[in-house]
CSV table of C-alpha atoms and ligand atoms in Angstrom, one decimal:
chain,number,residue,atom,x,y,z
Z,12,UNK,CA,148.5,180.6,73.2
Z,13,UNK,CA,147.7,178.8,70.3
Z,14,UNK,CA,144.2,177.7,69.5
Z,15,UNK,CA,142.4,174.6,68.4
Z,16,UNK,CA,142.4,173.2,65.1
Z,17,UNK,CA,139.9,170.7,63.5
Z,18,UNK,CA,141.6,167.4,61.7
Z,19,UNK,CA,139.2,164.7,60.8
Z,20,UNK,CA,136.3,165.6,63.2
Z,21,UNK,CA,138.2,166.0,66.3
Z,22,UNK,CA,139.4,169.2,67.8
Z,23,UNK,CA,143.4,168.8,67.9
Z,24,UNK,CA,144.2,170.3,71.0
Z,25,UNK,CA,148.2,172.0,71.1
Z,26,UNK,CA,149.9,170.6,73.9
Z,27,UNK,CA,150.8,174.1,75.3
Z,28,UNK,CA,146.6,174.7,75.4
Z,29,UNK,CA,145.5,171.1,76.4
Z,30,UNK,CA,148.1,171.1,79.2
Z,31,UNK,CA,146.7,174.4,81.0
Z,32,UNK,CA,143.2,172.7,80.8
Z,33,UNK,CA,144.1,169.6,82.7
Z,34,UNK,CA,146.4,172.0,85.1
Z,35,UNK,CA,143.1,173.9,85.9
Z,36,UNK,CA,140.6,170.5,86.3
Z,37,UNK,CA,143.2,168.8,88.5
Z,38,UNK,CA,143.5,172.4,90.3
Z,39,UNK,CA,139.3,171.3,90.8
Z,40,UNK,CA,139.7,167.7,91.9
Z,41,UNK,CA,142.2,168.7,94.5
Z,42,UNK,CA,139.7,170.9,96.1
Z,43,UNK,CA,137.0,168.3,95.7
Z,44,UNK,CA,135.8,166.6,99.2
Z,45,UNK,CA,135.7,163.4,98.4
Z,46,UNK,CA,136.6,161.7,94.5
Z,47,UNK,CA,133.1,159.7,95.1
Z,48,UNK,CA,130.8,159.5,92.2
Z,49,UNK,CA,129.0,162.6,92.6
Z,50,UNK,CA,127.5,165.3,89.9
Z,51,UNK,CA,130.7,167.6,90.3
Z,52,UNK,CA,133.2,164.5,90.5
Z,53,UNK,CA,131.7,163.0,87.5
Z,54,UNK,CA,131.2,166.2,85.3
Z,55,UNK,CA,134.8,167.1,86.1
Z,56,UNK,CA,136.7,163.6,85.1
Z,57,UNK,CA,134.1,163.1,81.7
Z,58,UNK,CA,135.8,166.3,80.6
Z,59,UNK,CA,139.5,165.6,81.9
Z,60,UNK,CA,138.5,162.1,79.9
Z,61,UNK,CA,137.4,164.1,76.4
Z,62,UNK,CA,140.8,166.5,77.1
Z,63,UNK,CA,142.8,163.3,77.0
Z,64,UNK,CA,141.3,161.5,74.1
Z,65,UNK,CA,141.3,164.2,72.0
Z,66,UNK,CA,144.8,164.3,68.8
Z,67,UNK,CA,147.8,166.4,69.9
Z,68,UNK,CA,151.2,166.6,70.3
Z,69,UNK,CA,151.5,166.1,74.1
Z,70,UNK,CA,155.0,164.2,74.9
Z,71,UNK,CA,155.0,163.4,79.3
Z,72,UNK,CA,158.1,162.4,78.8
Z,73,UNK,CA,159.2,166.4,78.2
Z,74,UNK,CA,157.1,167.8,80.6
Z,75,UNK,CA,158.6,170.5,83.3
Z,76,UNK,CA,158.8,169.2,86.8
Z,77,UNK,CA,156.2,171.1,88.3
Z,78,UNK,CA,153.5,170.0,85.0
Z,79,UNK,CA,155.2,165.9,86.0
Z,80,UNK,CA,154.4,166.5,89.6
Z,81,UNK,CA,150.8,167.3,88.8
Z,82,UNK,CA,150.3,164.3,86.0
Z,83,UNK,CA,151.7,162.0,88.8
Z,84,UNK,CA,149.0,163.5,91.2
Z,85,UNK,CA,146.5,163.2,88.9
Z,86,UNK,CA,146.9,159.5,87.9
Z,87,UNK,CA,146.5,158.7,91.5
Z,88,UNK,CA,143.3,161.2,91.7
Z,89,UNK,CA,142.2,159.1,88.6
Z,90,UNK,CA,143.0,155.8,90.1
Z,91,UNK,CA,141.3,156.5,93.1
Z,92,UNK,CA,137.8,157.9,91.8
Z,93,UNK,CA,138.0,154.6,89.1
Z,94,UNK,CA,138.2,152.3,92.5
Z,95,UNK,CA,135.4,154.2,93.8
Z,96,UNK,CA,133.0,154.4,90.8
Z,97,UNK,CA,133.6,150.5,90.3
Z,98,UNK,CA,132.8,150.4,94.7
Z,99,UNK,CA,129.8,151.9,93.9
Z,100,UNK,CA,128.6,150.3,90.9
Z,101,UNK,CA,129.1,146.9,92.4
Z,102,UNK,CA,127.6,147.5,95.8
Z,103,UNK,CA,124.5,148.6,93.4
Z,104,UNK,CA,124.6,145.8,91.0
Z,105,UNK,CA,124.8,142.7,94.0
Z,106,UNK,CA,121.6,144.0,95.7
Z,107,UNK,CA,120.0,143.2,91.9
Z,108,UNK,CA,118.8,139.7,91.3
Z,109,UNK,CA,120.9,139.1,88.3
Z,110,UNK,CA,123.7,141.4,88.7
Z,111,UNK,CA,125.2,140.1,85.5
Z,112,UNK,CA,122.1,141.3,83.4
Z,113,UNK,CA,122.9,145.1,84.3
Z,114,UNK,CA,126.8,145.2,83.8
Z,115,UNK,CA,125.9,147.8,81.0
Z,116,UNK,CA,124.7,150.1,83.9
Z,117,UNK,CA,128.3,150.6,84.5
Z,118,UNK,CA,129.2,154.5,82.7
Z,119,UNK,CA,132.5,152.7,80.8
Z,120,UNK,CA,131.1,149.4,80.1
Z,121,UNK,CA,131.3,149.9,76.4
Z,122,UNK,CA,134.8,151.4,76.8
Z,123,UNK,CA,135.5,148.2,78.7
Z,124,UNK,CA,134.2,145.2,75.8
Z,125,UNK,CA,136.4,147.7,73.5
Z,126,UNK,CA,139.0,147.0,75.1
Z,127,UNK,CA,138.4,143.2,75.2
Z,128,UNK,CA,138.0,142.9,71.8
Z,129,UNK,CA,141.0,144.7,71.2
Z,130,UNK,CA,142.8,142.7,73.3
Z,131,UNK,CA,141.7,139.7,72.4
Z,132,UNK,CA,142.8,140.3,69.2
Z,133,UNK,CA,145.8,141.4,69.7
Z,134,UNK,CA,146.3,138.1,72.0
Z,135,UNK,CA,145.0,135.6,69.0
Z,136,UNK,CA,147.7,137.8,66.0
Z,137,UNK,CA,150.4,136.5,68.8
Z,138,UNK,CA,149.5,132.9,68.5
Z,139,UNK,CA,147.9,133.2,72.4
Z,140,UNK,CA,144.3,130.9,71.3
Z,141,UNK,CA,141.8,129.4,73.9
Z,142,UNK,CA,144.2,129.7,77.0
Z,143,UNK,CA,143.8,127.1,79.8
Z,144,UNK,CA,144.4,129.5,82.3
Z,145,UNK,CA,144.4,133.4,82.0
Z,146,UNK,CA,145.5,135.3,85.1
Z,147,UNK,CA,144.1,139.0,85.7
Z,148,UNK,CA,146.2,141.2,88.0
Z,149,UNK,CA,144.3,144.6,90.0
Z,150,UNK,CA,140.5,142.4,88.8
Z,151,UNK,CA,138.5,145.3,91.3
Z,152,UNK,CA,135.3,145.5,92.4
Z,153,UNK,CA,133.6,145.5,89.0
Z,154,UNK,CA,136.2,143.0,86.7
Z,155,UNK,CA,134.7,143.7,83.8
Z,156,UNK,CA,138.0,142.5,81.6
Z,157,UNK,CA,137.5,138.8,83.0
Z,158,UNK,CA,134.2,138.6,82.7
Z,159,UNK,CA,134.1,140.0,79.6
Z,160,UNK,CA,137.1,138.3,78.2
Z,161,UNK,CA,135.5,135.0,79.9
Z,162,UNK,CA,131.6,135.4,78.4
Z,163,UNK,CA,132.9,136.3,75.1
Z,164,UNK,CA,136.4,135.6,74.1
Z,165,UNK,CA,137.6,133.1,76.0
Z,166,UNK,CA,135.0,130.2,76.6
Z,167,UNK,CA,136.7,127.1,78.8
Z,168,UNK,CA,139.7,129.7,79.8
Z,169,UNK,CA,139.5,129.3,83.9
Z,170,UNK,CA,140.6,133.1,85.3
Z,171,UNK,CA,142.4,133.5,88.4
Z,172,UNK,CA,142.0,137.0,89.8
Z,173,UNK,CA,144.1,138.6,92.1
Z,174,UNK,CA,143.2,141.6,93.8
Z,175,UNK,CA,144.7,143.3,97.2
Z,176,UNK,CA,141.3,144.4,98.4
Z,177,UNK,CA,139.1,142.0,99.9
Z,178,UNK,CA,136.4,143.7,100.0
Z,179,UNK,CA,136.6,144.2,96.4
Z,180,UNK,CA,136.8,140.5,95.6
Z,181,UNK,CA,133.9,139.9,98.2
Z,182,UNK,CA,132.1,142.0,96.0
Z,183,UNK,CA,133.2,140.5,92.9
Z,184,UNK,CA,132.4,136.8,93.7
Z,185,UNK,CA,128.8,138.6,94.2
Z,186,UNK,CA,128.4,139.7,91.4
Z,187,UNK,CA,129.2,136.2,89.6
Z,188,UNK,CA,127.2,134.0,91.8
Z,189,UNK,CA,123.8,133.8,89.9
Z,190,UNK,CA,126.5,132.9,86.3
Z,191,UNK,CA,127.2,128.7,86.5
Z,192,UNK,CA,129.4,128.7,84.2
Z,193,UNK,CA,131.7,132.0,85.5
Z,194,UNK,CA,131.3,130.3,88.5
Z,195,UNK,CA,133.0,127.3,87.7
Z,196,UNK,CA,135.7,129.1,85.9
Z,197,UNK,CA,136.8,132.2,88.1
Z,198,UNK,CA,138.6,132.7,91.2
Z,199,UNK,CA,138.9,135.6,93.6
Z,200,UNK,CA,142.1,135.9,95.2
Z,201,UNK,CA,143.2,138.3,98.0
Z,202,UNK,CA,146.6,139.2,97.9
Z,203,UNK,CA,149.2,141.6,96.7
Z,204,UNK,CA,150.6,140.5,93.8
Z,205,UNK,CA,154.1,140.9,94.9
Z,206,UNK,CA,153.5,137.8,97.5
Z,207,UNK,CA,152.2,135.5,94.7
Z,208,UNK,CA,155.3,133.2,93.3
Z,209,UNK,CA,155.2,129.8,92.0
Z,210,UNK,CA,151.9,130.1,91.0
Z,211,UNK,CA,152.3,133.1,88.5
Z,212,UNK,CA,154.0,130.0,86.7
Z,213,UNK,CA,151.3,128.3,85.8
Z,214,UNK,CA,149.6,130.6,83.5
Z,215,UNK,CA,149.4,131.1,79.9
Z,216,UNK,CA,148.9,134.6,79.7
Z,217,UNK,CA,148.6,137.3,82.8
Z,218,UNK,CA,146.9,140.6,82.4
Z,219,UNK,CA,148.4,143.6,84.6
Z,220,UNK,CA,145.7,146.2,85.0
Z,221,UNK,CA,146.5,149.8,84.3
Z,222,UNK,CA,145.8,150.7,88.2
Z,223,UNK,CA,148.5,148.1,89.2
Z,224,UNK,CA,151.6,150.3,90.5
Z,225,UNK,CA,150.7,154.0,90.3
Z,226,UNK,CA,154.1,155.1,89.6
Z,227,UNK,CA,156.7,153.7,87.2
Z,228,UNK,CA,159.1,152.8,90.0
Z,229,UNK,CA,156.2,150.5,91.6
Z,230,UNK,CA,155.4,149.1,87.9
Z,231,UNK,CA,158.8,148.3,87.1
Z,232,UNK,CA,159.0,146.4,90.4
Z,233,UNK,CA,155.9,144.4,89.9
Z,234,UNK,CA,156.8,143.8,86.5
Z,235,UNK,CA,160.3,142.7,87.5
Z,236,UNK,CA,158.4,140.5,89.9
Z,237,UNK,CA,155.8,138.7,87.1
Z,238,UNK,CA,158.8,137.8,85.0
Z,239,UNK,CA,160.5,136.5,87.5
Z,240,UNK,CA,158.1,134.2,88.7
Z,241,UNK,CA,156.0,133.4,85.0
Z,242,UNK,CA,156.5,130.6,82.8
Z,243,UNK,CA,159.3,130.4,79.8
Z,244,UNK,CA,157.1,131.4,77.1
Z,245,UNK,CA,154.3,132.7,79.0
Z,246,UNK,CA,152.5,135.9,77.4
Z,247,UNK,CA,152.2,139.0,79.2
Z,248,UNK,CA,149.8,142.1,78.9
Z,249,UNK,CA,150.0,145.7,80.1
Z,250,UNK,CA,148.2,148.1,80.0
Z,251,UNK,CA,149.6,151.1,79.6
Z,252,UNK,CA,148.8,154.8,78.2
Z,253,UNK,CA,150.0,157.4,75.0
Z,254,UNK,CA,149.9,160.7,74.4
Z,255,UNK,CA,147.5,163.2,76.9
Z,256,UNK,CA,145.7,159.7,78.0
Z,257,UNK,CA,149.2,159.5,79.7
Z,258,UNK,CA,147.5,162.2,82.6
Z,259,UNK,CA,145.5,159.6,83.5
Z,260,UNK,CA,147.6,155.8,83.7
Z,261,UNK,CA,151.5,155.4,84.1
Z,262,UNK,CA,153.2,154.6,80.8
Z,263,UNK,CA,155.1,151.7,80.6
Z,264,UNK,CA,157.9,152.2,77.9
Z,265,UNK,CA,160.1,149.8,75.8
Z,266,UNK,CA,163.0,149.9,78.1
Z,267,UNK,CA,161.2,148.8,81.3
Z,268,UNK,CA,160.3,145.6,80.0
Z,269,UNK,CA,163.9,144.4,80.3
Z,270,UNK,CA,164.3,140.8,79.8
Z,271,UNK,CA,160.8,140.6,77.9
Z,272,UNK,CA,160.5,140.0,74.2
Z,273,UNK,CA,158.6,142.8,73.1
Z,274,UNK,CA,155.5,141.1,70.7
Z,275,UNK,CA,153.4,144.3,69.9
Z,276,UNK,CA,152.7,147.9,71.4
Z,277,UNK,CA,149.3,149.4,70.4
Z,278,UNK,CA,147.8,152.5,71.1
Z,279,UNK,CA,144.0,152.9,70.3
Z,280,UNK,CA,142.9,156.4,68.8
Z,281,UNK,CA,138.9,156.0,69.6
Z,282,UNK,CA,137.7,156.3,73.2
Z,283,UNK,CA,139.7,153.5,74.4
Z,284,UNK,CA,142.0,155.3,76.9
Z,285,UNK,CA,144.4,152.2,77.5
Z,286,UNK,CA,147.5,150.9,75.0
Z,287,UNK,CA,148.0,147.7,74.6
Z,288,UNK,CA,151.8,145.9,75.6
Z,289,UNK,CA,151.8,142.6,75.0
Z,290,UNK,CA,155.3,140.7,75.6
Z,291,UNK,CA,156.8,137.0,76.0
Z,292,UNK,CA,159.1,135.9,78.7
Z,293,UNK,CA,161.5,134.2,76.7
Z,294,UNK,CA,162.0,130.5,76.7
Z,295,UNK,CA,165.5,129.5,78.6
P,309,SAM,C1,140.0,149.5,90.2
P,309,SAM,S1,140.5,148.0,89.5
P,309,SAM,C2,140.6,148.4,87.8
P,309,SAM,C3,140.6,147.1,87.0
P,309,SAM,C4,139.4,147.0,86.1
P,309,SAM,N1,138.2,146.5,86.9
P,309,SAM,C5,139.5,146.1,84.9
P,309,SAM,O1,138.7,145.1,84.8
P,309,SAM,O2,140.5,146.3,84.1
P,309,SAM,C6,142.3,148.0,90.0
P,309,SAM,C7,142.5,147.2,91.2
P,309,SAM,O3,143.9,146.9,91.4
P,309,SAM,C8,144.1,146.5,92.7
P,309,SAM,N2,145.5,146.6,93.0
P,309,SAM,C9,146.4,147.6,93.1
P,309,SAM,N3,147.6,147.3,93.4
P,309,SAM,C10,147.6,145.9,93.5
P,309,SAM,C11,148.6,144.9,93.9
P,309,SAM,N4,149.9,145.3,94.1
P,309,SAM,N5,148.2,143.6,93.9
P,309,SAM,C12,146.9,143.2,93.7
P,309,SAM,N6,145.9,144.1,93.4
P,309,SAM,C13,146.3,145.4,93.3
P,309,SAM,C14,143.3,147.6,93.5
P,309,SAM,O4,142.9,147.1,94.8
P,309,SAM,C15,142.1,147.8,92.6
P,309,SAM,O5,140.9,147.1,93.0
């Protein structure tokens, strides 16, 4: 099997060799008790994370069925344990006085203003400036995008977050109470996404977090569902995933965003795991 090579720094990885790796550490989650943050859970997805970031070659769309059938395990393994880590980090951060003072406690807080900034930008090169009102689909426990995007990016944007979990939002209103300003400007709602209608109108732009349908039929649904309902013109962002990050989030590709106007695809090559998909419904 063919080895490791180093190009600029970073170990490329061929696919053949990277693949076995993430074959055996989901072979370990599976076994795992519970996907709770815990030494072993931890230690096992911080080096499924490193296998993912790292260059190769690794094309999911040509994977054998058996290798597809464990990447579509996997992503819910990973979607799961990222609920649970945010659960935790939340439940820990609302017993604090000032929660919002101790965000950076969170292990992928850094990932998470990277991917703010990123998007952001990518939001302000479409023409998308100062929102009035920003939607963020899948917000969690711990919605560090909205916050983030709110504190730094987008100051007088109001953000309306929709998550299916209560209890997640429960803890999320928490964890903004002691912030005026946040508190003026974001709302927690409970619902799936696929029961909100008219009101997916009356946004600007609408984020659709990574975690949001877990498999592409599910995603192409909910996006069918968002485009439906969204304004002419409105701007929307997926998240989405490249090359061996594709183990860990479902890819959305160019020809499920049917009926979108594709604006810009980007795929980050430090250790920001998401890509980028912004597109416009189109004006009628
Ligand atoms: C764990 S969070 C990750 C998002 C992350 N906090 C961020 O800021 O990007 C993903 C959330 O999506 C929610 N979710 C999944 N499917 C959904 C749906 N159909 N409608 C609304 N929320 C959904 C889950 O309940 C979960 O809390």
């Amino acid at each position: 099997m063919a080895s490791p090579q180093q190009t600029m720094g970073k170990t490329y990885m061929p696919a053949e060799l990277l693949i076995a790796h993430i074959v055996k550490i989901h072979a370990s989650i599976s076994n795992l008790e519970c996907l709770r943050p815990s030494k072993p859970v931890n230690s096992l997805f911080t080096q499924l994370v490193k296998l993912c970031t790292l260059p190769s070659s690794v094309d999911v769309q040509c994977l054998p069925a058996d290798v597809q059938r464990m990447r579509e395990s996997l992503i819910r393994q990973c979607g799961q344990a990222e609920g649970l880590l945010e659960l935790e980090f939340s439940t820990h951060l609302t017993k604090l006085p000032h929660p919002m003072s101790h965000l950076n406690l969170f292990p992928y807080y850094t990932n998470y203003v990277k991917l703010a900034s990123m998007e952001h930008q990518i939001l302000f090169e479409s023409g998308m400036v100062q929102p009035k009102r920003v939607a963020f689909v899948g917000s969690g426990p711990m919605p560090l995008t909205s916050i983030i995007m709110a504190t730094d990016h987008m100051k007088l944007t109001h953000f309306i977050n929709y998550d299916v979990d209560e209890s997640a939002n429960i803890l999320a209103r928490q964890l903004i109470a002691m912030d005026d300003d946040l508190e003026k400007r974001m709302e927690f709602k409970t619902c799936d996404i696929m029961d909100v209608k008219e009101e997916l109108g009356s946004f600007d732009c609408i984020f659709l977090a990574a975690l949001v349908g877990m498999s592409k039929e599910e995603k192409v649904g909910i996006l069918g569902h968002i485009r439906k309902y969204m304004k002419g013109g409105g701007i929307l962002l997926v998240r989405s995933a490249n090359g061996a990050r594709a183990f860990l989030y479902p890819v959305i590709e160019e020809d499920d965003l049917h009926g979108f106007e594709v604006l810009s695809i980007f795929h980050p090559t430090n250790d920001v795991i998401n890509s980028v998909v912004l597109v416009r419904k189109p004006v009628y």
